[in-house]
């Protein structure tokens, strides 16, 4: 990802950008800590995280916490993903540069930017129109090239399918059949799913062949819910 000052138009963003040297040191510290995490994140994933200025994706009031390993509030009552969760989901995906990846839950665009920094081809869906509008502008200002739409992630993007990998960054209540159908044979989806008792686990779903999928249940996790339909802004 390239960030050039001339591309930054928004005044608030200029301020965030000017502060980059201070944040670069904090980002380095954060990645150093992630390197010692017991989940053993992939080194190339941490390299990508090292290259993404998370503070540019945070709301101004939380900017000083941008390099703590925590979720932070963003617009539409949603949250920016926790760096260790981004590292975990991306590591599990076994990504290779150039792969076609569908992301469900664009949110602040932070996870999207990490995927772009890794070098994959990103398609991303957000159901909150407010977030879609904010993030579309930010992607333009930061010259982040992705295909992003405002839509219902449960439906995927059939017109761009099949995908090598699918990453779901909100907690689903089922394995979405339409997303599974959009995976390439040999492809993989990482998705948090909540069971009937309200407990969520991370799952890795692999498409073995046209009709067969294998599912691995992984650790417990916590995500904002994956809801159906689009939430339009009412003027
Ligand atoms: N990865 C994002 C944050 C994810 S929070 C980041 O780094 O900022 C989860 C996001 O998923 C929220 O923005 C929420 O609105 C969105 N979401 C929930 N259900 C969805 C659905 N069905 N389709 C698309 N997006 C959805």
Coordinates of N, CA, C and O in Angstrom, one line a residue, residues 33-186:
X33 N 5.0 -7.4 19.9 CA 4.2 -8.2 20.8 C 3.4 -9.3 20.1 O 3.3 -10.4 20.6
X34 N 2.9 -9.0 18.9 CA 2.1 -10.0 18.2 C 3.1 -11.2 17.8 O 2.6 -12.3 17.8
X35 N 4.3 -10.9 17.6 CA 5.3 -12.0 17.3 C 5.4 -13.0 18.4 O 5.8 -14.1 18.1
X36 N 5.1 -12.6 19.6 CA 5.3 -13.5 20.7 C 4.0 -14.2 21.1 O 3.9 -15.0 22.1
X37 N 2.9 -13.9 20.4 CA 1.6 -14.5 20.7 C 1.7 -16.0 20.5 O 2.3 -16.6 19.6
X38 N 1.0 -16.7 21.4 CA 1.1 -18.2 21.4 C 0.4 -18.8 20.2 O 0.7 -20.0 19.8
X39 N -0.4 -18.0 19.5 CA -1.1 -18.6 18.3 C -0.1 -18.6 17.1 O -0.5 -19.1 16.0
X40 N 1.1 -18.1 17.2 CA 2.1 -18.1 16.2 C 1.6 -17.7 14.8 O 1.5 -18.4 13.9
X41 N 1.4 -16.4 14.7 CA 0.9 -15.8 13.5 C 2.0 -15.9 12.4 O 3.2 -15.8 12.7
X42 N 1.5 -16.0 11.1 CA 2.4 -16.1 10.0 C 3.3 -14.8 9.9 O 2.7 -13.7 10.0
X43 N 4.6 -15.0 9.6 CA 5.5 -13.8 9.5 C 5.1 -12.9 8.4 O 5.2 -11.7 8.5
X44 N 4.6 -13.5 7.2 CA 4.2 -12.6 6.1 C 3.0 -11.8 6.4 O 2.8 -10.7 5.9
X45 N 2.1 -12.3 7.3 CA 0.9 -11.6 7.7 C 1.3 -10.4 8.6 O 0.8 -9.3 8.5
X46 N 2.3 -10.7 9.6 CA 2.7 -9.6 10.5 C 3.5 -8.5 9.7 O 3.3 -7.4 10.0
X47 N 4.1 -8.9 8.6 CA 4.8 -7.9 7.7 C 3.7 -7.0 7.1 O 3.9 -5.8 7.1
X48 N 2.6 -7.6 6.7 CA 1.5 -6.8 6.1 C 0.9 -5.8 7.2 O 0.7 -4.6 6.9
X49 N 0.7 -6.4 8.4 CA 0.2 -5.5 9.5 C 1.1 -4.4 9.8 O 0.7 -3.3 10.1
X50 N 2.4 -4.7 9.8 CA 3.4 -3.6 10.0 C 3.3 -2.5 9.0 O 3.7 -1.3 9.3
X51 N 2.8 -2.8 7.9 CA 2.8 -1.7 6.8 C 1.5 -0.9 6.8 O 1.3 0.0 6.0
X52 N 0.5 -1.3 7.7 CA -0.8 -0.6 7.6 C -0.9 0.4 8.8 O -1.0 -0.1 10.0
X53 N -1.0 1.7 8.5 CA -1.2 2.7 9.6 C -2.6 2.6 10.2 O -3.5 3.3 9.7
X54 N -2.8 1.8 11.2 CA -4.1 1.6 11.8 C -4.8 2.8 12.3 O -6.0 3.0 12.3
X55 N -3.9 3.8 12.7 CA -4.5 5.1 13.3 C -5.3 5.8 12.2 O -6.2 6.6 12.6
X56 N -5.0 5.6 10.9 CA -5.8 6.3 9.9 C -7.2 5.7 9.8 O -8.1 6.4 9.2
X57 N -7.5 4.5 10.4 CA -8.8 3.9 10.3 C -9.6 4.1 11.6 O -10.7 3.6 11.6
X58 N -9.0 4.7 12.6 CA -9.7 4.9 13.9 C -10.4 6.2 13.9 O -10.0 7.2 13.3
X59 N -11.4 6.3 14.8 CA -12.0 7.6 15.0 C -11.0 8.5 15.8 O -10.3 7.9 16.6
X60 N -11.0 9.8 15.6 CA -10.0 10.7 16.2 C -9.9 10.5 17.7 O -8.8 10.5 18.3
X61 N -11.1 10.3 18.4 CA -11.0 10.2 19.9 C -10.3 9.0 20.4 O -9.9 8.9 21.5
X62 N -10.1 8.0 19.5 CA -9.4 6.7 19.9 C -8.0 6.6 19.3 O -7.4 5.5 19.5
X63 N -7.6 7.6 18.6 CA -6.3 7.5 17.8 C -5.1 7.1 18.7 O -4.3 6.3 18.3
X64 N -5.1 7.5 20.0 CA -4.0 7.2 20.8 C -4.0 5.7 21.3 O -3.0 5.2 21.9
X65 N -5.1 5.0 21.0 CA -5.2 3.6 21.4 C -5.0 2.7 20.1 O -5.2 1.5 20.2
X66 N -4.7 3.4 19.0 CA -4.7 2.7 17.7 C -3.8 1.5 17.7 O -4.0 0.5 17.0
X67 N -2.7 1.5 18.5 CA -1.7 0.4 18.5 C -1.7 -0.4 19.7 O -0.7 -1.1 20.1
X68 N -2.9 -0.4 20.4 CA -3.1 -1.3 21.5 C -3.9 -2.5 20.8 O -4.6 -2.3 19.9
X69 N -3.7 -3.7 21.3 CA -4.3 -4.8 20.7 C -5.8 -5.0 21.2 O -6.1 -5.9 22.0
X70 N -6.6 -4.0 20.8 CA -8.0 -4.0 21.3 C -8.9 -3.6 20.1 O -8.4 -3.0 19.1
X71 N -10.2 -3.9 20.2 CA -11.2 -3.4 19.3 C -11.5 -2.0 19.7 O -11.4 -1.7 20.9
X72 N -11.9 -1.1 18.8 CA -12.3 0.2 19.1 C -13.6 0.6 18.4 O -13.8 0.1 17.3
X73 N -14.4 1.5 19.0 CA -15.7 1.8 18.3 C -15.4 2.6 17.0 O -14.5 3.4 16.9
X74 N -16.2 2.3 16.0 CA -16.2 3.0 14.7 C -17.7 3.5 14.5 O -18.5 3.3 15.4
X75 N -18.0 4.1 13.4 CA -19.4 4.5 13.1 C -20.4 3.4 13.1 O -20.0 2.2 13.1
X76 N -21.7 3.7 13.2 CA -22.8 2.7 13.1 C -22.7 1.6 14.2 O -23.1 0.5 14.0
X77 N -22.1 2.0 15.3 CA -22.1 1.1 16.5 C -21.3 -0.2 16.2 O -21.6 -1.3 16.7
X78 N -20.3 -0.1 15.3 CA -19.5 -1.3 15.0 C -18.1 -1.1 15.6 O -17.9 -0.1 16.3
X79 N -17.2 -2.0 15.3 CA -15.9 -1.9 15.8 C -14.8 -2.2 14.8 O -15.0 -3.0 13.9
X80 N -13.6 -1.6 15.0 CA -12.5 -1.9 14.1 C -11.9 -3.2 14.7 O -11.8 -3.4 15.9
X81 N -11.5 -4.2 13.9 CA -11.0 -5.4 14.3 C -9.7 -5.3 15.2 O -8.9 -4.4 14.9
X82 N -9.6 -6.2 16.1 CA -8.4 -6.2 17.0 C -7.2 -6.8 16.2 O -7.4 -7.8 15.4
X83 N -6.0 -6.1 16.2 CA -4.9 -6.6 15.4 C -4.6 -8.1 15.6 O -4.3 -8.8 14.6
X84 N -4.7 -8.7 16.8 CA -4.4 -10.1 16.9 C -5.5 -11.0 16.2 O -5.2 -12.1 15.7
X85 N -6.7 -10.4 16.1 CA -7.8 -11.2 15.4 C -7.5 -11.1 13.9 O -7.6 -12.1 13.2
X86 N -7.1 -9.9 13.4 CA -6.7 -9.8 12.0 C -5.6 -10.8 11.7 O -5.6 -11.5 10.7
X87 N -4.6 -10.8 12.6 CA -3.4 -11.7 12.4 C -3.8 -13.1 12.4 O -3.4 -13.9 11.6
X88 N -4.7 -13.5 13.3 CA -5.2 -14.9 13.4 C -6.0 -15.3 12.2 O -5.7 -16.3 11.6
X89 N -7.0 -14.5 11.8 CA -7.8 -14.9 10.7 C -7.0 -15.0 9.4 O -7.1 -15.9 8.6
X90 N -6.1 -14.0 9.2 CA -5.2 -14.0 8.0 C -4.2 -15.2 8.0 O -4.0 -15.8 7.0
X91 N -3.7 -15.5 9.2 CA -2.8 -16.6 9.2 C -3.5 -17.9 8.9 O -3.0 -18.8 8.2
X92 N -4.7 -18.1 9.4 CA -5.5 -19.3 9.2 C -5.8 -19.5 7.7 O -5.9 -20.6 7.2
X93 N -5.9 -18.3 7.0 CA -6.3 -18.4 5.6 C -5.2 -19.0 4.7 O -5.5 -19.3 3.5
X94 N -4.0 -19.0 5.2 CA -2.9 -19.5 4.3 C -2.9 -18.7 3.0 O -3.0 -19.3 1.9
X95 N -2.8 -17.4 3.1 CA -2.8 -16.6 1.9 C -1.6 -16.6 1.0 O -0.5 -16.8 1.5
X96 N -1.8 -16.4 -0.2 CA -0.7 -16.2 -1.2 C -1.0 -15.0 -2.0 O -2.1 -14.8 -2.5
X97 N 0.0 -14.1 -2.2 CA -0.2 -12.9 -3.0 C -0.8 -13.3 -4.4 O -0.5 -14.3 -5.0
X98 N -1.8 -12.4 -4.8 CA -2.4 -12.6 -6.0 C -3.7 -13.4 -5.9 O -4.5 -13.4 -6.9
X99 N -4.0 -14.0 -4.8 CA -5.2 -14.7 -4.6 C -6.4 -13.8 -4.6 O -6.3 -12.6 -4.2
X100 N -7.6 -14.3 -4.9 CA -8.8 -13.6 -4.9 C -9.6 -13.8 -3.6 O -9.9 -15.0 -3.3
X101 N -9.7 -12.8 -2.8 CA -10.3 -12.9 -1.5 C -11.5 -12.1 -1.3 O -11.6 -10.9 -1.6
X102 N -12.6 -12.7 -0.7 CA -13.8 -12.0 -0.4 C -13.8 -11.8 1.1 O -13.7 -12.7 1.9
X103 N -14.1 -10.5 1.5 CA -14.2 -10.2 2.9 C -15.6 -9.8 3.2 O -16.2 -8.9 2.5
X104 N -16.2 -10.3 4.3 CA -17.5 -9.9 4.7 C -17.3 -9.0 5.9 O -16.8 -9.5 7.0
X105 N -17.8 -7.8 5.9 CA -17.7 -6.8 7.0 C -16.5 -5.9 6.8 O -15.5 -6.0 7.5
X106 N -16.7 -5.0 5.9 CA -15.6 -4.0 5.6 C -15.3 -3.2 6.8 O -14.1 -2.8 7.1
X107 N -16.3 -2.8 7.6 CA -16.2 -1.9 8.8 C -15.4 -0.7 8.5 O -15.7 0.1 7.6
X108 N -14.3 -0.5 9.2 CA -13.4 0.7 9.1 C -12.5 0.6 7.9 O -11.9 1.6 7.5
X109 N -12.4 -0.6 7.3 CA -11.5 -0.8 6.2 C -10.1 -1.3 6.6 O -9.2 -1.5 5.8
X110 N -9.9 -1.4 8.0 CA -8.5 -1.8 8.4 C -8.1 -3.2 8.0 O -7.0 -3.4 7.4
X111 N -9.0 -4.1 8.2 CA -8.7 -5.5 7.8 C -8.5 -5.6 6.3 O -7.6 -6.3 5.8
X112 N -9.3 -4.8 5.6 CA -9.2 -4.8 4.1 C -7.9 -4.3 3.7 O -7.2 -4.9 2.8
X113 N -7.4 -3.2 4.4 CA -6.1 -2.6 4.1 C -5.0 -3.6 4.3 O -4.0 -3.7 3.6
X114 N -5.1 -4.4 5.4 CA -4.1 -5.4 5.7 C -4.1 -6.5 4.6 O -3.0 -6.9 4.2
X115 N -5.2 -6.9 4.1 CA -5.3 -7.8 3.0 C -4.6 -7.3 1.8 O -3.8 -7.9 1.1
X116 N -4.9 -6.0 1.5 CA -4.3 -5.3 0.3 C -2.8 -5.3 0.5 O -2.0 -5.5 -0.5
X117 N -2.3 -4.9 1.7 CA -0.9 -4.8 2.0 C -0.2 -6.2 1.8 O 0.9 -6.3 1.4
X118 N -1.0 -7.3 2.0 CA -0.4 -8.6 1.8 C -0.2 -8.9 0.4 O 0.6 -9.7 0.0
X119 N -1.1 -8.3 -0.5 CA -0.9 -8.5 -1.9 C -2.0 -9.3 -2.5 O -1.8 -9.8 -3.7
X120 N -3.1 -9.5 -1.8 CA -4.2 -10.3 -2.4 C -5.2 -9.3 -3.1 O -5.2 -8.1 -2.8
X121 N -6.1 -9.9 -3.9 CA -7.0 -9.1 -4.7 C -8.3 -9.1 -3.9 O -8.9 -10.2 -3.7
X122 N -8.7 -7.9 -3.3 CA -9.8 -7.9 -2.3 C -11.2 -7.5 -2.9 O -11.3 -6.4 -3.5
X123 N -12.2 -8.2 -2.5 CA -13.6 -7.9 -2.7 C -14.2 -7.8 -1.4 O -14.0 -8.7 -0.6
X124 N -14.9 -6.7 -1.0 CA -15.4 -6.6 0.3 C -16.8 -6.0 0.4 O -17.2 -5.2 -0.4
X125 N -17.6 -6.5 1.4 CA -19.0 -6.2 1.5 C -19.3 -5.6 2.9 O -18.8 -6.2 3.9
X126 N -20.0 -4.5 3.0 CA -20.4 -3.9 4.3 C -21.9 -3.7 4.2 O -22.4 -3.1 3.2
X127 N -22.7 -4.1 5.3 CA -24.1 -3.9 5.2 C -24.6 -2.5 5.8 O -25.7 -2.1 5.5
X128 N -23.7 -1.8 6.5 CA -24.0 -0.5 7.1 C -23.7 0.6 6.0 O -22.5 0.8 5.7
X129 N -24.7 1.2 5.5 CA -24.4 2.2 4.4 C -23.5 3.3 4.9 O -22.6 3.8 4.2
X130 N -23.7 3.8 6.2 CA -22.8 4.8 6.7 C -21.3 4.4 6.6 O -20.5 5.2 6.2
X131 N -21.0 3.2 7.1 CA -19.7 2.7 7.0 C -19.2 2.6 5.6 O -18.0 2.9 5.3
X132 N -20.0 2.1 4.7 CA -19.7 1.9 3.3 C -19.2 3.3 2.7 O -18.2 3.4 2.0
X133 N -20.0 4.3 3.0 CA -19.7 5.7 2.5 C -18.4 6.2 3.0 O -17.5 6.7 2.3
X134 N -18.2 6.1 4.4 CA -17.0 6.6 5.0 C -15.8 5.8 4.4 O -14.8 6.4 4.0
X135 N -15.9 4.5 4.4 CA -14.8 3.7 4.0 C -14.4 3.9 2.5 O -13.3 3.9 2.1
X136 N -15.5 4.0 1.7 CA -15.2 4.2 0.2 C -14.4 5.5 0.0 O -13.4 5.5 -0.8
X137 N -14.7 6.5 0.7 CA -13.9 7.8 0.6 C -12.5 7.6 1.1 O -11.5 8.0 0.5
X138 N -12.3 6.9 2.2 CA -11.0 6.7 2.8 C -10.1 5.8 1.8 O -9.0 6.1 1.6
X139 N -10.7 4.8 1.2 CA -10.0 4.0 0.3 C -9.5 4.9 -0.9 O -8.4 4.7 -1.4
X140 N -10.4 5.8 -1.3 CA -10.0 6.7 -2.4 C -8.8 7.6 -2.0 O -7.8 7.7 -2.7
X141 N -8.9 8.2 -0.8 CA -7.9 9.1 -0.3 C -6.5 8.4 -0.1 O -5.5 8.9 -0.3
X142 N -6.6 7.1 0.3 CA -5.4 6.4 0.6 C -4.9 5.5 -0.6 O -3.9 4.8 -0.5
X143 N -5.6 5.7 -1.7 CA -5.3 4.9 -2.9 C -5.3 3.4 -2.7 O -4.4 2.7 -3.2
X144 N -6.3 2.9 -1.9 CA -6.4 1.5 -1.7 C -7.4 1.0 -2.7 O -8.6 1.4 -2.7
X145 N -6.9 0.1 -3.6 CA -7.7 -0.4 -4.7 C -8.4 -1.7 -4.3 O -7.7 -2.8 -4.3
X146 N -9.7 -1.7 -4.1 CA -10.5 -2.9 -3.8 C -11.9 -2.8 -4.5 O -12.2 -1.7 -5.0
X147 N -12.6 -3.9 -4.6 CA -13.9 -3.8 -5.1 C -14.8 -3.9 -3.9 O -14.9 -4.9 -3.2
X148 N -15.4 -2.7 -3.5 CA -16.2 -2.7 -2.3 C -17.7 -2.4 -2.6 O -17.9 -1.5 -3.4
X149 N -18.6 -3.1 -2.0 CA -20.0 -2.8 -2.2 C -20.7 -2.7 -0.8 O -20.3 -3.2 0.2
X150 N -21.9 -2.0 -0.9 CA -22.8 -2.0 0.3 C -23.8 -3.1 0.0 O -24.6 -3.0 -1.0
X151 N -23.8 -4.1 0.8 CA -24.7 -5.2 0.5 C -24.8 -6.2 1.7 O -24.2 -5.9 2.7
X152 N -25.5 -7.3 1.5 CA -25.6 -8.3 2.5 C -24.6 -9.4 2.3 O -24.7 -10.2 1.3
X153 N -23.7 -9.5 3.2 CA -22.6 -10.5 3.0 C -23.1 -11.9 3.0 O -22.3 -12.8 2.5
X154 N -24.3 -12.2 3.5 CA -24.8 -13.6 3.4 C -25.0 -14.0 2.0 O -25.0 -15.2 1.7
X155 N -25.1 -13.0 1.1 CA -25.3 -13.3 -0.4 C -24.0 -13.4 -1.1 O -23.9 -13.9 -2.2
X156 N -22.9 -12.8 -0.6 CA -21.6 -12.8 -1.2 C -21.6 -12.0 -2.5 O -22.4 -11.0 -2.6
X157 N -20.7 -12.2 -3.4 CA -20.6 -11.5 -4.7 C -20.6 -12.5 -5.8 O -19.5 -12.8 -6.4
X158 N -21.8 -13.1 -6.1 CA -21.8 -14.2 -7.1 C -21.2 -13.8 -8.4 O -20.6 -14.6 -9.1
X159 N -21.3 -12.5 -8.8 CA -20.8 -12.0 -10.1 C -19.3 -12.1 -10.2 O -18.7 -12.0 -11.2
X160 N -18.6 -12.1 -9.0 CA -17.1 -12.2 -9.0 C -16.6 -13.5 -8.5 O -15.4 -13.7 -8.4
X161 N -17.5 -14.4 -8.2 CA -17.1 -15.8 -7.7 C -16.5 -16.6 -8.9 O -16.8 -16.3 -10.0
X162 N -15.7 -17.6 -8.6 CA -15.4 -18.1 -7.3 C -14.2 -17.4 -6.7 O -13.4 -16.8 -7.4
X163 N -14.0 -17.6 -5.3 CA -12.9 -16.9 -4.6 C -12.0 -18.0 -4.1 O -12.4 -19.1 -3.7
X164 N -10.7 -17.7 -4.0 CA -9.7 -18.6 -3.4 C -10.0 -18.7 -1.9 O -9.9 -19.8 -1.3
X165 N -10.3 -17.5 -1.3 CA -10.4 -17.5 0.2 C -11.6 -16.5 0.5 O -11.8 -15.6 -0.2
X166 N -12.3 -16.8 1.6 CA -13.3 -15.9 2.1 C -13.1 -15.7 3.6 O -12.8 -16.7 4.4
X167 N -13.1 -14.4 4.0 CA -12.9 -14.1 5.4 C -14.1 -13.4 5.9 O -14.5 -12.4 5.3
X168 N -14.7 -13.9 7.0 CA -15.9 -13.3 7.6 C -15.5 -12.6 8.9 O -14.9 -13.3 9.8
X169 N -15.7 -11.3 9.0 CA -15.3 -10.6 10.2 C -16.4 -10.2 11.1 O -16.3 -9.3 11.9
X170 N -17.6 -10.9 11.0 CA -18.7 -10.7 11.9 C -19.2 -12.1 12.2 O -19.0 -13.0 11.5
X171 N -19.8 -12.2 13.4 CA -20.2 -13.5 13.9 C -21.5 -14.0 13.3 O -22.6 -13.4 13.5
X172 N -21.4 -15.1 12.5 CA -22.6 -15.6 11.8 C -23.4 -16.6 12.7 O -22.9 -17.0 13.7
X173 N -24.6 -16.9 12.3 CA -25.5 -17.8 13.0 C -25.6 -19.1 12.3 O -26.4 -20.0 12.8
X174 N -25.0 -19.2 11.2 CA -25.0 -20.5 10.4 C -23.8 -20.4 9.4 O -23.2 -19.3 9.3
X175 N -23.5 -21.5 8.8 CA -22.5 -21.4 7.7 C -23.2 -21.0 6.4 O -24.1 -21.7 5.9
X176 N -23.0 -19.8 6.0 CA -23.9 -19.2 4.9 C -23.7 -20.0 3.6 O -22.6 -20.1 3.0
X177 N -24.8 -20.8 3.1 CA -24.7 -21.6 2.0 C -24.2 -20.9 0.7 O -23.4 -21.4 -0.1
X178 N -24.6 -19.6 0.6 CA -24.3 -18.9 -0.7 C -22.8 -18.6 -0.7 O -22.2 -18.5 -1.7
X179 N -22.2 -18.4 0.5 CA -20.8 -18.1 0.6 C -20.0 -19.4 0.3 O -19.0 -19.3 -0.5
X180 N -20.5 -20.5 0.8 CA -19.8 -21.7 0.6 C -19.8 -22.1 -0.9 O -18.7 -22.5 -1.4
X181 N -20.9 -21.8 -1.6 CA -21.0 -22.1 -3.0 C -20.0 -21.2 -3.8 O -19.7 -21.5 -5.0
X182 N -19.6 -20.1 -3.2 CA -18.7 -19.1 -4.0 C -17.2 -19.4 -3.7 O -16.3 -18.7 -4.2
X183 N -16.9 -20.5 -3.0 CA -15.5 -20.9 -2.8 C -15.0 -21.7 -3.9 O -15.8 -22.6 -4.4
X184 N -13.8 -21.5 -4.4 CA -13.2 -22.4 -5.4 C -13.0 -23.8 -4.7 O -12.8 -23.9 -3.5
X185 N -13.0 -24.9 -5.5 CA -12.6 -26.2 -5.0 C -11.1 -26.0 -4.5 O -10.3 -25.5 -5.3
X186 N -10.9 -26.4 -3.3 CA -9.5 -26.3 -2.7 C -9.4 -24.9 -1.9 O -8.4 -24.7 -1.3

